[in-house]
PDB file of C-alpha atoms and ligand atoms in Angstrom:
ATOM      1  CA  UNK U   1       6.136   7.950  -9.311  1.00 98.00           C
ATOM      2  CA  UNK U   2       8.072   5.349  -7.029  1.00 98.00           C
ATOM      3  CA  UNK U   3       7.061   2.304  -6.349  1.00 98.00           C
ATOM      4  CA  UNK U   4       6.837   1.153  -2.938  1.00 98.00           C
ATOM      5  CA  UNK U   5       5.726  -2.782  -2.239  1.00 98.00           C
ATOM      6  CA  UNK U   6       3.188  -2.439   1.013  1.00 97.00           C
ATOM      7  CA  UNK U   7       4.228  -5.549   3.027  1.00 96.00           C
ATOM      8  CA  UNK U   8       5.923  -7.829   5.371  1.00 96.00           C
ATOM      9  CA  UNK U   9       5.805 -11.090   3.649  1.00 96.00           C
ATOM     10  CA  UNK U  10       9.575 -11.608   2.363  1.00 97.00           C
ATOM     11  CA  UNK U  11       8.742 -14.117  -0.386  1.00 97.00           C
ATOM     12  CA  UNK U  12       5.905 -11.683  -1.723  1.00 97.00           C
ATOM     13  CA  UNK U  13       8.603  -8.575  -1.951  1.00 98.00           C
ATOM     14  CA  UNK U  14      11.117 -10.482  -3.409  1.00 98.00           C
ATOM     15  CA  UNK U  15       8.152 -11.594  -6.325  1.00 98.00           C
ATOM     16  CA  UNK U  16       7.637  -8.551  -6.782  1.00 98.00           C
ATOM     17  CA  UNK U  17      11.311  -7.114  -6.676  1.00 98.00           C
ATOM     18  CA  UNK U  18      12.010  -9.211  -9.726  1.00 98.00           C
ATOM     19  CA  UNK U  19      10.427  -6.885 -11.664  1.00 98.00           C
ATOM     20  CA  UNK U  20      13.354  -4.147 -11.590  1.00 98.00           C
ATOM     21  CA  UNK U  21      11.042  -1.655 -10.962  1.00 98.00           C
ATOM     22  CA  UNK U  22      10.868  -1.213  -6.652  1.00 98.00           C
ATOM     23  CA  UNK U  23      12.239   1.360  -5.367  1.00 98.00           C
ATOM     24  CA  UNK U  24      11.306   0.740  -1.323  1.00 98.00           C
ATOM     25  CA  UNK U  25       8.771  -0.970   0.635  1.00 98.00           C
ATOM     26  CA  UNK U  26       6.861  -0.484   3.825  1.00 97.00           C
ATOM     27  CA  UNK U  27       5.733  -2.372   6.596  1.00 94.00           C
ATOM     28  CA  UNK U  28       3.350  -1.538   9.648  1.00 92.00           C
ATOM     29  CA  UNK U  29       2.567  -3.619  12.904  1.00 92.00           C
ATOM     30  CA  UNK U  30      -0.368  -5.270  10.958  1.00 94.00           C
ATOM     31  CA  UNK U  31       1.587  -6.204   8.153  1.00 93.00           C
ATOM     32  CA  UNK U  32       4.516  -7.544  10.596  1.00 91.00           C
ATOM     33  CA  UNK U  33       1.638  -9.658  12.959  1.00 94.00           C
ATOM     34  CA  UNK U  34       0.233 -11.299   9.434  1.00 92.00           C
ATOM     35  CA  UNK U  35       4.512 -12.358   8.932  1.00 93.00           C
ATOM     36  CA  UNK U  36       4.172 -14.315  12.194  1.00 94.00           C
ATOM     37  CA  UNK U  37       7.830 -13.188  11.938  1.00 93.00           C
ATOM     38  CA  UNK U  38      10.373 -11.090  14.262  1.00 94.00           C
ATOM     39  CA  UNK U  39      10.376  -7.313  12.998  1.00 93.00           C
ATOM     40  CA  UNK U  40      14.291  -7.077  12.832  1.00 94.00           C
ATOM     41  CA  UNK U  41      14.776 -10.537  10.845  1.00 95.00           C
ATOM     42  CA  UNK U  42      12.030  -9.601   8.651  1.00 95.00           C
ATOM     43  CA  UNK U  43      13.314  -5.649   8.188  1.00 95.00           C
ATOM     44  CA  UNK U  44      16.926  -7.212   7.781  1.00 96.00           C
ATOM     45  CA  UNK U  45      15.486  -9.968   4.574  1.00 97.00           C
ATOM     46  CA  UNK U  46      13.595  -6.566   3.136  1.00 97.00           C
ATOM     47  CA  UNK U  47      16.940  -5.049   2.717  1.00 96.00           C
ATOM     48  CA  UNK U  48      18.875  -7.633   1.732  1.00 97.00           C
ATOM     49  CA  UNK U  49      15.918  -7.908  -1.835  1.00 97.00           C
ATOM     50  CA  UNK U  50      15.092  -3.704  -2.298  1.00 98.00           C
ATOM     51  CA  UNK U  51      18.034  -1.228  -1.845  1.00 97.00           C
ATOM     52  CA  UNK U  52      15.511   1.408  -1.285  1.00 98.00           C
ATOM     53  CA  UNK U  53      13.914   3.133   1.466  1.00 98.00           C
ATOM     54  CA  UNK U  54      11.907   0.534   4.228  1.00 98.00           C
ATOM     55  CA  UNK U  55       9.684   2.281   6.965  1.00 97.00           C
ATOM     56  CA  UNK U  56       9.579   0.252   9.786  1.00 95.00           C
ATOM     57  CA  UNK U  57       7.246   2.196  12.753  1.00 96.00           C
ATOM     58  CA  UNK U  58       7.478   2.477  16.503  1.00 96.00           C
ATOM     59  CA  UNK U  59       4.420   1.821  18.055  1.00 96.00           C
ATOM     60  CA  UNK U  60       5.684   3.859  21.476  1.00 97.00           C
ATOM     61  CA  UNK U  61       3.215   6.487  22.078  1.00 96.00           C
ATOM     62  CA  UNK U  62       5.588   9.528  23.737  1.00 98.00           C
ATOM     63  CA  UNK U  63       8.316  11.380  21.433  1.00 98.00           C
ATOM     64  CA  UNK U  64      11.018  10.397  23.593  1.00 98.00           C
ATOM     65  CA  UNK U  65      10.166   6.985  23.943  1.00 98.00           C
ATOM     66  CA  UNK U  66       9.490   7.018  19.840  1.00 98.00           C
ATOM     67  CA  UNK U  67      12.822   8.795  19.294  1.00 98.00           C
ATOM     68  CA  UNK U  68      14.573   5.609  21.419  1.00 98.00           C
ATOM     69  CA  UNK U  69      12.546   3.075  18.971  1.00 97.00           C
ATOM     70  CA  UNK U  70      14.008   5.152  16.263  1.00 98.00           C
ATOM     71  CA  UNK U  71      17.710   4.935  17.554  1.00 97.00           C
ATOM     72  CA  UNK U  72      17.052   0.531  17.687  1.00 96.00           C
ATOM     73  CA  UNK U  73      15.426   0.721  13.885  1.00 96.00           C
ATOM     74  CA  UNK U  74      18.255   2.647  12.659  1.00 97.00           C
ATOM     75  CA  UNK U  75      20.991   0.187  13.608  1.00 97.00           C
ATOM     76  CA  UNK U  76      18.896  -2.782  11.627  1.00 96.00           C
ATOM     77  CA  UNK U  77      20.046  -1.376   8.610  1.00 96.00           C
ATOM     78  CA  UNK U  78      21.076   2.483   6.124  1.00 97.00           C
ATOM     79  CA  UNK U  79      18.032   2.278   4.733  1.00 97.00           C
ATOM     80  CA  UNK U  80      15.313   2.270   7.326  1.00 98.00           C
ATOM     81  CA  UNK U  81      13.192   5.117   7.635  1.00 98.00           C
ATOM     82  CA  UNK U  82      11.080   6.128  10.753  1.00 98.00           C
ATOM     83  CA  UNK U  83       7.782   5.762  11.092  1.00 98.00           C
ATOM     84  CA  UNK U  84       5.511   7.670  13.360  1.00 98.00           C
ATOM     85  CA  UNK U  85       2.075   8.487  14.004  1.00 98.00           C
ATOM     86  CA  UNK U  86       0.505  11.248  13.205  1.00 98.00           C
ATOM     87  CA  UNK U  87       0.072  12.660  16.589  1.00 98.00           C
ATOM     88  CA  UNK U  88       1.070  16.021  18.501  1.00 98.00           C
ATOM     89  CA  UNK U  89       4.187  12.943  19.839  1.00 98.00           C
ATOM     90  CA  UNK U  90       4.829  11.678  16.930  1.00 98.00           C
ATOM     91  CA  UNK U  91       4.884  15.267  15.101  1.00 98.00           C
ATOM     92  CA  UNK U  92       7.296  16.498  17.851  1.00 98.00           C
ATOM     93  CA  UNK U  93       9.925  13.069  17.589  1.00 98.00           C
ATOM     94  CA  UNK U  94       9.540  13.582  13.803  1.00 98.00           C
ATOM     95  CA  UNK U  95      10.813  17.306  14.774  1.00 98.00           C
ATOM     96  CA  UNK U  96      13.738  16.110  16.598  1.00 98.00           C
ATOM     97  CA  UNK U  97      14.953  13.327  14.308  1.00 98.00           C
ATOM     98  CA  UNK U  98      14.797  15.324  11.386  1.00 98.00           C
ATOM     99  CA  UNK U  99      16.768  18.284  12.643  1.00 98.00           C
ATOM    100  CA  UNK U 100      19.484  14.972  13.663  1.00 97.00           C
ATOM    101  CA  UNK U 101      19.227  13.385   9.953  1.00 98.00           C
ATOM    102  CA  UNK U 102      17.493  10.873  10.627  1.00 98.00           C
ATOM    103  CA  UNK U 103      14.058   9.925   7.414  1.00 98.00           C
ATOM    104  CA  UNK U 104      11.163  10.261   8.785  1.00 98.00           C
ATOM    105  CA  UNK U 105       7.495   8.516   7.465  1.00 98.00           C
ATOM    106  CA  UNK U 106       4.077  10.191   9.242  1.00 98.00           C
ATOM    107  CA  UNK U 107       1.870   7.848   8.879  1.00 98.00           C
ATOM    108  CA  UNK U 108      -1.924   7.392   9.411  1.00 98.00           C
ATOM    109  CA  UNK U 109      -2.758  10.809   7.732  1.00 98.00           C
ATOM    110  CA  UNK U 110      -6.623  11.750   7.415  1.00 98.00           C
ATOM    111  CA  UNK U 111      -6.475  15.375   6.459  1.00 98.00           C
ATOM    112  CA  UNK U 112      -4.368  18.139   4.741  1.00 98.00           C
ATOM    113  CA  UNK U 113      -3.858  19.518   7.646  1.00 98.00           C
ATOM    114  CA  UNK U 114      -2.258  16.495   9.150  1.00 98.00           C
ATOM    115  CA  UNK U 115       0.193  16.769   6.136  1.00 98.00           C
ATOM    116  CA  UNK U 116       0.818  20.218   6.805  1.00 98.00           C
ATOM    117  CA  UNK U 117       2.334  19.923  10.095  1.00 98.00           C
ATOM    118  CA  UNK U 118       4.395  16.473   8.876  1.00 98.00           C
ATOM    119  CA  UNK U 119       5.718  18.575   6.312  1.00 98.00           C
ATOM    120  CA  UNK U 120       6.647  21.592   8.633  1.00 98.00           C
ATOM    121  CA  UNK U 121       7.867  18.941  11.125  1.00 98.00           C
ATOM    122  CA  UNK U 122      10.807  18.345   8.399  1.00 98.00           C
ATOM    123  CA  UNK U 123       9.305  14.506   7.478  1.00 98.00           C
ATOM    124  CA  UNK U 124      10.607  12.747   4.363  1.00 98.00           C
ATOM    125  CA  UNK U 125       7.271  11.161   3.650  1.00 98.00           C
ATOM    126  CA  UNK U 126       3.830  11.678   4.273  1.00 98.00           C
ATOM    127  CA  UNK U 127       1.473   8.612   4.099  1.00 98.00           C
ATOM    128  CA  UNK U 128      -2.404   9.370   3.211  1.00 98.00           C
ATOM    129  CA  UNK U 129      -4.531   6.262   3.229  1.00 98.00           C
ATOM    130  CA  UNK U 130      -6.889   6.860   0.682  1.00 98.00           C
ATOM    131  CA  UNK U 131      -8.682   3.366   0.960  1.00 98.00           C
ATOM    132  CA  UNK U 132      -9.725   3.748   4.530  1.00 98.00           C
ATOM    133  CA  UNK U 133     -10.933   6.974   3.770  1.00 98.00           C
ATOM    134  CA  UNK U 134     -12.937   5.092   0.549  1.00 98.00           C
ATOM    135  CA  UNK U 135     -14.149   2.991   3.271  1.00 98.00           C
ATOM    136  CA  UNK U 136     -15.871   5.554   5.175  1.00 98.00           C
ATOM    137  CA  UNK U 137     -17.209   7.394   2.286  1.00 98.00           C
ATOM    138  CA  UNK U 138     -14.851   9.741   1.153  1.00 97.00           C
ATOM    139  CA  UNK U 139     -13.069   9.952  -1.724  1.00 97.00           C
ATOM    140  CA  UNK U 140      -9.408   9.447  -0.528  1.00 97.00           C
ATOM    141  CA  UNK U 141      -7.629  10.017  -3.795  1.00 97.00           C
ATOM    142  CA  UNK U 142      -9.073  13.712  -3.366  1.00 98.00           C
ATOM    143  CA  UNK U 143      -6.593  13.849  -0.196  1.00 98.00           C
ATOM    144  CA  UNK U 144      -3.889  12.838  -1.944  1.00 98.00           C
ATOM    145  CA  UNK U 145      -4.659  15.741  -4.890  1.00 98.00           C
ATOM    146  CA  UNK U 146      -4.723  17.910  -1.898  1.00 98.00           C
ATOM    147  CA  UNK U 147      -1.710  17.404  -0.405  1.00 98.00           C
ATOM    148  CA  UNK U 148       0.365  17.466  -3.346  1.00 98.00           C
ATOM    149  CA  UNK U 149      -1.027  20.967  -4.388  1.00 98.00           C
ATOM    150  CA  UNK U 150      -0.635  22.469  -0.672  1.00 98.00           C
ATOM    151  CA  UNK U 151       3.345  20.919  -1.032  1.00 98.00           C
ATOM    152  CA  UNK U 152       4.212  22.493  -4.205  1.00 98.00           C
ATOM    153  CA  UNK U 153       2.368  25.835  -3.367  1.00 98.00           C
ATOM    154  CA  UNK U 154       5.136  26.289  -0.058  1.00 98.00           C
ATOM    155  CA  UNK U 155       7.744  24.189  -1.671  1.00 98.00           C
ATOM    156  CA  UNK U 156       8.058  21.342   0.810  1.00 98.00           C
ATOM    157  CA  UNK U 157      10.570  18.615   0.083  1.00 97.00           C
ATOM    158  CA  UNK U 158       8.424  15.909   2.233  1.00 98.00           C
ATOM    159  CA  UNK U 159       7.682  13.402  -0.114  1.00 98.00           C
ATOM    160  CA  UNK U 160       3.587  12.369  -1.039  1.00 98.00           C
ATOM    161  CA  UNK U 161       3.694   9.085  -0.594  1.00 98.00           C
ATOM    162  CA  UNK U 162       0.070   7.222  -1.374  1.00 98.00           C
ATOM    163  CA  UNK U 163      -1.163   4.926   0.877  1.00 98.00           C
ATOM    164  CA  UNK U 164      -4.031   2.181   1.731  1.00 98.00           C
ATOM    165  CA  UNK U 165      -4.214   1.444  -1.708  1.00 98.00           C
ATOM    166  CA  UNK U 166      -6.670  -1.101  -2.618  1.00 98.00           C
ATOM    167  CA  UNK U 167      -6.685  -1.382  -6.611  1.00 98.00           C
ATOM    168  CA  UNK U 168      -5.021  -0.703  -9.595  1.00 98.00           C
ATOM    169  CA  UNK U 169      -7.267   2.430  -9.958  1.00 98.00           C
ATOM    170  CA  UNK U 170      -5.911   3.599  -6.680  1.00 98.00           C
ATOM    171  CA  UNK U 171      -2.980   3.714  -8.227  1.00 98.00           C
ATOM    172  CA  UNK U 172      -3.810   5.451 -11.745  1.00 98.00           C
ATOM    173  CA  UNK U 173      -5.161   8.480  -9.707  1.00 98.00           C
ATOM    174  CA  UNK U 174      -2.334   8.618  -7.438  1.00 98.00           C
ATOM    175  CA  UNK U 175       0.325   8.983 -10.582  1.00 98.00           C
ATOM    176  CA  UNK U 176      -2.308  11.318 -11.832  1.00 98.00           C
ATOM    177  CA  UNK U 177      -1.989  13.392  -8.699  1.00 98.00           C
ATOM    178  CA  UNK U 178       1.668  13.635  -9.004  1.00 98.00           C
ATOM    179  CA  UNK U 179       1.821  11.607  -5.844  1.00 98.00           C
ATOM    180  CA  UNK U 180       5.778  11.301  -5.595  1.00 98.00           C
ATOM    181  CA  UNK U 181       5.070   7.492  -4.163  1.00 98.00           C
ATOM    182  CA  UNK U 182       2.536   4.865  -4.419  1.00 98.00           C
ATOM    183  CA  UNK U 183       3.069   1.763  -1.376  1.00 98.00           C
ATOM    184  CA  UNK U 184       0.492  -0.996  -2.548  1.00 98.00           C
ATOM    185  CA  UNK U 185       0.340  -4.457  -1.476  1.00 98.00           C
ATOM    186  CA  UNK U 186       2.058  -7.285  -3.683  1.00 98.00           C
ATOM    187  CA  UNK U 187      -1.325  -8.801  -5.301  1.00 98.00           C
ATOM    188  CA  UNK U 188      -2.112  -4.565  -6.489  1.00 98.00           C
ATOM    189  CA  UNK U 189       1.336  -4.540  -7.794  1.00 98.00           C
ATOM    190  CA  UNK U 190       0.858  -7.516  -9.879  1.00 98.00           C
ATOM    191  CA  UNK U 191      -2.451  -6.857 -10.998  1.00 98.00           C
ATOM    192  CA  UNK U 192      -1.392  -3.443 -12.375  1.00 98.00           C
ATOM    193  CA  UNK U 193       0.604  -5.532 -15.634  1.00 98.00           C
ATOM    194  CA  UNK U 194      -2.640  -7.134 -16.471  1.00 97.00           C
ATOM    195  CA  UNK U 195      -5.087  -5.707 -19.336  1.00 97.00           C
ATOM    196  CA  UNK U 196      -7.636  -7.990 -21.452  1.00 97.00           C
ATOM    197  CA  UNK U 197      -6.638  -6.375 -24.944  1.00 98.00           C
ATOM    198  CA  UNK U 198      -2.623  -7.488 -24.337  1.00 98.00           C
ATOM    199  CA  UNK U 199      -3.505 -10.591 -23.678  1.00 97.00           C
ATOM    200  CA  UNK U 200      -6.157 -10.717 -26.497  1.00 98.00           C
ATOM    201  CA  UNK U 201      -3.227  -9.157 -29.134  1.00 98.00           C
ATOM    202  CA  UNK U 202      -0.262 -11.241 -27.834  1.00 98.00           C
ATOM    203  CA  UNK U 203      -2.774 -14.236 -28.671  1.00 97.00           C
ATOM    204  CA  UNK U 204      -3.505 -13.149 -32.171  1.00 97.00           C
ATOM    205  CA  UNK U 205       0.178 -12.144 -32.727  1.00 97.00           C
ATOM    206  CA  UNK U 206       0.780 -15.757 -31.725  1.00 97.00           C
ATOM    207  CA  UNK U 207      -1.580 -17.102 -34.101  1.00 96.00           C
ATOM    208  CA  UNK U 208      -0.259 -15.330 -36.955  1.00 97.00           C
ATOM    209  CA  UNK U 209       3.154 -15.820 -36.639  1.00 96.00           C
ATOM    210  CA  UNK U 210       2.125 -19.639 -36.902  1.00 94.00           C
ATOM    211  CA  UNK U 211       0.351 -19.029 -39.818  1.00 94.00           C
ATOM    212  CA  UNK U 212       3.187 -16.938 -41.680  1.00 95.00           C
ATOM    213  CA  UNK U 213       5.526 -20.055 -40.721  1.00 88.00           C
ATOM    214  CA  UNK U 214       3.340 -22.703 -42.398  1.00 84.00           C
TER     215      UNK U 214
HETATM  216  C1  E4P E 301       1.125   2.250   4.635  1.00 91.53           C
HETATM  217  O1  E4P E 301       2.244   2.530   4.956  1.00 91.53           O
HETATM  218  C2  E4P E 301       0.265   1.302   5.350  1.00 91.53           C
HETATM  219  O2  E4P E 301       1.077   0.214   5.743  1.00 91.53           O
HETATM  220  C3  E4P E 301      -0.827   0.714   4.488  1.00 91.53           C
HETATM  221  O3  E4P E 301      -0.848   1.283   3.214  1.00 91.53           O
HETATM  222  C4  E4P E 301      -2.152   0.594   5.149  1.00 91.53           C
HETATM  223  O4  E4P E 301      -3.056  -0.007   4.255  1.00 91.53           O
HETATM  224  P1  E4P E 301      -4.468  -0.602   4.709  1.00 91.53           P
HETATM  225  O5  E4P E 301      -5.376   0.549   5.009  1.00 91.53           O
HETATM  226  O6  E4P E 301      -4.940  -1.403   3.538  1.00 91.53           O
HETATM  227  O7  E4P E 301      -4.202  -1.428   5.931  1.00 91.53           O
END
């Protein structure tokens, strides 16, 4: 499972980046707003720390007005990838710029079915927020297991890409799922190293080793 870091704050992603182990990151309007920082500069830094894949989204609501967004986002850098919502506009601009090349990210997906036509539409990624499904009382880790069993069954290359994930638990079920990629925010990320019993052992191993020495 990939590793995605789920924000716009540059110091946070570069943290994280440290690690060797991110492979892209994504961003949404929210996330940019919390910056207090311009979308391009911001986009620009991103790929300048993570040579992966960065979605940056249009927030035009037509498909040709979404597909002009696109043509801006592209020339910020090789590795952006479109995001659009999942809507009969967004579907049909994710249509289009897939048939010209261009990686495509439906976001905001709710149901199976939602997947279904981002997949058919030819996009690279699907995103499935699980935790805003948690917080209406569904169990949106079951969406994910969905999704990824309706893509293998008809072979689609469109990428499962877990979103809205709140805690390191989120994240166990998505890898359990076979989700291909997990986008969590930086303070998930770093919480997923942590375990009591390491920290209990590297203490006693400590200990001992002073012991042997004296
Ligand atoms: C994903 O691409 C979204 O930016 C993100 O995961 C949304 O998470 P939230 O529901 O915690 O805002």
């Amino acid at each position: 499972m990939k590793f995605f870091i789920d924000s716009a704050e540059v110091a946070e992603i570069k943290k994280a980046a440290q690690s060797g182990i991110i492979d892209g990151v994504t961003t949404n309007p929210s996330l940019i707003k919390k910056s207090g920082r311009k979308f391009e500069e911001v986009v620009k830094e991103i790929a300048a720390i993570v040579d992966g894949p960065i979605s940056a989204e249009v927030v035009s609501l037509t498909a040709e007005e979404m597909i002009k967004e696109a043509q801006t986002l592209l020339k910020i850098h090789k590795n952006v990838i479109i995001k659009l919502p999942m809507t009969e506009e967004g579907i049909r601009a994710c249509s289009q710029l897939s048939q010209q090349g261009v990686k495509t990210n439906v976001t905001l997906v709710f149901h199976v079915n939602q997947a279904l036509l981002a997949a058919k539409a030819g996009a690279s990624f699907v995103s499935p927020f699980a935790g805003r499904l948690d917080d209406i009382g569904y169990d949106g880790m079951d969406l994910i297991e969905e999704i990824v069993g309706v893509f293998k069954t008809y072979g689609f290359k469109t990428q499962v890409l877990a979103a809205s994930i709140r805690n390191p638990e989120h994240v166990r079920r998505a890898a359990i799922a076979h989700a291909d990629v997990c986008t969590m925010p930086p303070e998930v990320f770093h919480k997923l190293f942590y375990h009591y019993l390491t920290d209990q052992g590297i203490e006693k191993f400590l200990k001992d080793w002073d012991d042997v020495r004296k």
